[in-house]
Amino acid sequence: MNEQLKAILEVLIFISQEPLTLEKIKEVLGEVPDEELKAALQALQEDYASDSRGIQVIQTAGGYLFTTKPEHDQWVRRLLQIEKKTKLSSAALETLSIIAYHQPITQAEISAIRGVDSTYSLKTLLQKKLIKIVGRKKAPGNPLVYRTTERFLQYFGLNSLDDLPKEEEIAKILEEEKQSIS
Amino acid sequence: MNEQLKAILEVLIFISQEPLTLEKIKEVLGEVPDEELKAALQALQEDYASDSRGIQVIQTAGGYLFTTKPEHDQWVRRLLQIEKKTKLSSAALETLSIIAYHQPITQAEISAIRGVDSTYSLKTLLQKKLIKIVGRKKAPGNPLVYRTTERFLQYFGLNSLDDLPKEEEIAKILEEEKQSIS
Amino acid sequence: MEQEIQDYQIQNEVSQSSTDEGYQVKLEIFEGPLDLLLFLIRKKKIDIHDIPIAVITRDYLEYLEKKEQINLDREAEFLFIAALLIYIKSQMLLPREQEVSQEDDPRQILVDRLLEFQKIKVACTILREKEENQLLRWKRTFMPPVAKPDELDLLDVSLFDLAETFFLIMKRKERENFRVIKGKDVSVEEKLKEIVDYLEKNGSMDFLEYFSNQETLEEALVAFFCLLELVKNHTVIAIQEQLFQTIRVWLRKDRPHHLPHGQSHE
């Protein structure tokens, strides 16, 4: 067995987003005898077939692909759920930044700025206790009004809302690039 | 060795795109004795250490992560058809090191250590998410304060800030340099 | 032998300085004034703690005049350090009554900065090595496919799916000339117990099969009602393996201890 070849195949399959086809492999590696290639691929698959491995190399849609083994599905699900909980989506971040700079603000105002409905983001942020409802606006429909929380300040290491980076400061950082290029 | 546990850890680390921390692992798995967990993680790392493996489990930014091994860089780039990754400019690296050792630190403080204005470097580093603004200093002008990020650790393959080159290591290199000059 | 090495190094330096300009431009453009100062100090093999300030100031100013080696965007900053050097030099020239202590040494401010900067420069070379090594490693930037569980794609079933499936079965039964035998009374309580007992014994139940085996329409309807109740009060879970296929029913592990009551009214 060509161990070196097997290692390279492992790398290629690992890094490839689609099932890695034989043609693609040959395109990358150049001249490799077919038999040697197939032997190495088979050896690689066998390496991962053992029960002590949690992942496997499968052949699908005309190519090779790493996937997790079905018996570990519950752990995968649990991890993904936890990840989902801890991550702030870009939509949520957008919403949070708008609230931070425009508070107090209503959902309609946030949605108007973002150009998309923000109900779900608001829910997420409320759950994470980064924002809170502080009352209702005296306006038609009496919409709820949102503000950032203490926890928001803590999370971003701010003493008060006055500490939020000002527009000029950010602009200055961003401007510098133009000057140094020109 | 708990082979089953090792297989599950392999799955969990494999599906994470960011370094998987021990805390997260414990959150997913629930009650597992620390020693058993560490033994399984080490066994997993050893499995992949062999030259016949192209990928490996590294410990970085406080977690475990699958990456390809450095010696296979060229094959990855051929597959993805991308150029070599670019290094940081020496100015940016200098600025980053100063932040790493002196954090939390303001722009003025950085510039004082470097002897030159560091606005542009800061911007580059912020964009690459190697540093972040963490608040303001209680000082005249309330300047913004910078810190390195998790991504910084990952970028250099450091597990924590404790892994930064230490005083003694630096002193040793300086001593060697002195001797090679004289 | 040692002598030879030294000679070689001296020669080397001579040859460097003879092509000074070309050498410098190629190898080093000083990013900042501290860079340049450190370079001069190392070149002259000077002890950083005891800098001959007059010599260094002269060398430094010479470099500034040539300008090719400095980053011109940084000219003001280079000039600032030049001013500092000249200031220190002037302080050194002042007559003093006794040996200066370290804190009083006008060079101290510069020495502290150079030491710190030197430390950072070394750290940079170490970090650069780490960076180069890390840049050769690749991590995945996408989520790898997650294997499907062995039992195919499981869909959590809504009550609607459940009801729809039931009526499809009933229609089929009708077509099969379902015999309606009147007179056999089945109580809800009995049926509930029967289903749960069956599940406890067999683990799971094939919805379609179970209903096909009901003797009368009335019994089948009662059974269906019971199943809905069991789903509603979380005693069982109903899963459809694929759309339009049979529905499997399992007892929940966390089911309540009591069976639902047959009547929804008090």
mmCIF file with all atom_site columns, N, CA and C in Angstrom, chain C residues 10 26 32 42 67 95 111 136 165 189 222 232:
data_model
loop_
_atom_site.group_PDB
_atom_site.id
_atom_site.type_symbol
_atom_site.label_atom_id
_atom_site.label_alt_id
_atom_site.label_comp_id
_atom_site.label_asym_id
_atom_site.label_entity_id
_atom_site.label_seq_id
_atom_site.pdbx_PDB_ins_code
_atom_site.Cartn_x
_atom_site.Cartn_y
_atom_site.Cartn_z
_atom_site.occupancy
_atom_site.B_iso_or_equiv
_atom_site.pdbx_formal_charge
_atom_site.auth_seq_id
_atom_site.auth_comp_id
_atom_site.auth_asym_id
_atom_site.auth_atom_id
_atom_site.pdbx_PDB_model_num
ATOM 1  N N  . ILE C 1 10  ? 33.981  39.849 9.331  1.00 0.00 ? 10  ILE C N  1
ATOM 2  C CA . ILE C 1 10  ? 34.370  41.240 9.075  1.00 0.00 ? 10  ILE C CA 1
ATOM 3  C C  . ILE C 1 10  ? 34.328  41.515 7.571  1.00 0.00 ? 10  ILE C C  1
ATOM 4  N N  . LYS C 1 26  ? 17.338  46.303 -0.633 1.00 0.00 ? 26  LYS C N  1
ATOM 5  C CA . LYS C 1 26  ? 16.856  44.954 -0.871 1.00 0.00 ? 26  LYS C CA 1
ATOM 6  C C  . LYS C 1 26  ? 16.384  44.292 0.414  1.00 0.00 ? 26  LYS C C  1
ATOM 7  N N  . GLY C 1 32  ? 9.887   51.742 11.126 1.00 0.00 ? 32  GLY C N  1
ATOM 8  C CA . GLY C 1 32  ? 9.794   52.837 12.085 1.00 0.00 ? 32  GLY C CA 1
ATOM 9  C C  . GLY C 1 32  ? 11.160  53.178 12.647 1.00 0.00 ? 32  GLY C C  1
ATOM 10 N N  . ARG C 1 42  ? 22.688  47.012 16.865 1.00 0.00 ? 42  ARG C N  1
ATOM 11 C CA . ARG C 1 42  ? 23.175  45.648 16.642 1.00 0.00 ? 42  ARG C CA 1
ATOM 12 C C  . ARG C 1 42  ? 24.362  45.658 15.703 1.00 0.00 ? 42  ARG C C  1
ATOM 13 N N  . LYS C 1 67  ? 17.632  58.616 3.436  1.00 0.00 ? 67  LYS C N  1
ATOM 14 C CA . LYS C 1 67  ? 16.190  58.427 3.223  1.00 0.00 ? 67  LYS C CA 1
ATOM 15 C C  . LYS C 1 67  ? 15.769  57.172 2.460  1.00 0.00 ? 67  LYS C C  1
ATOM 16 N N  . PRO C 1 95  ? 27.010  69.231 32.833 1.00 0.00 ? 95  PRO C N  1
ATOM 17 C CA . PRO C 1 95  ? 27.946  68.806 33.900 1.00 0.00 ? 95  PRO C CA 1
ATOM 18 C C  . PRO C 1 95  ? 27.163  68.254 35.091 1.00 0.00 ? 95  PRO C C  1
ATOM 19 N N  . VAL C 1 111 ? 16.164  53.566 26.424 1.00 0.00 ? 111 VAL C N  1
ATOM 20 C CA . VAL C 1 111 ? 16.545  52.171 26.661 1.00 0.00 ? 111 VAL C CA 1
ATOM 21 C C  . VAL C 1 111 ? 15.312  51.316 26.948 1.00 0.00 ? 111 VAL C C  1
ATOM 22 N N  . LEU C 1 136 ? -0.233  26.592 6.477  1.00 0.00 ? 136 LEU C N  1
ATOM 23 C CA . LEU C 1 136 ? -0.170  25.381 5.655  1.00 0.00 ? 136 LEU C CA 1
ATOM 24 C C  . LEU C 1 136 ? -1.244  24.371 6.064  1.00 0.00 ? 136 LEU C C  1
ATOM 25 N N  . THR C 1 165 ? -54.150 9.456  7.628  1.00 0.00 ? 165 THR C N  1
ATOM 26 C CA . THR C 1 165 ? -53.785 8.063  7.388  1.00 0.00 ? 165 THR C CA 1
ATOM 27 C C  . THR C 1 165 ? -54.929 7.137  7.786  1.00 0.00 ? 165 THR C C  1
ATOM 28 N N  . GLU C 1 189 ? -61.713 2.453  27.757 1.00 0.00 ? 189 GLU C N  1
ATOM 29 C CA . GLU C 1 189 ? -60.715 2.032  28.755 1.00 0.00 ? 189 GLU C CA 1
ATOM 30 C C  . GLU C 1 189 ? -60.054 0.720  28.361 1.00 0.00 ? 189 GLU C C  1
ATOM 31 N N  . VAL C 1 222 ? -62.915 3.215  17.824 1.00 0.00 ? 222 VAL C N  1
ATOM 32 C CA . VAL C 1 222 ? -62.533 3.372  19.228 1.00 0.00 ? 222 VAL C CA 1
ATOM 33 C C  . VAL C 1 222 ? -61.018 3.318  19.368 1.00 0.00 ? 222 VAL C C  1
ATOM 34 N N  . LYS C 1 232 ? -51.861 12.612 22.366 1.00 0.00 ? 232 LYS C N  1
ATOM 35 C CA . LYS C 1 232 ? -52.116 13.910 22.962 1.00 0.00 ? 232 LYS C CA 1
ATOM 36 C C  . LYS C 1 232 ? -51.550 14.012 24.381 1.00 0.00 ? 232 LYS C C  1
#
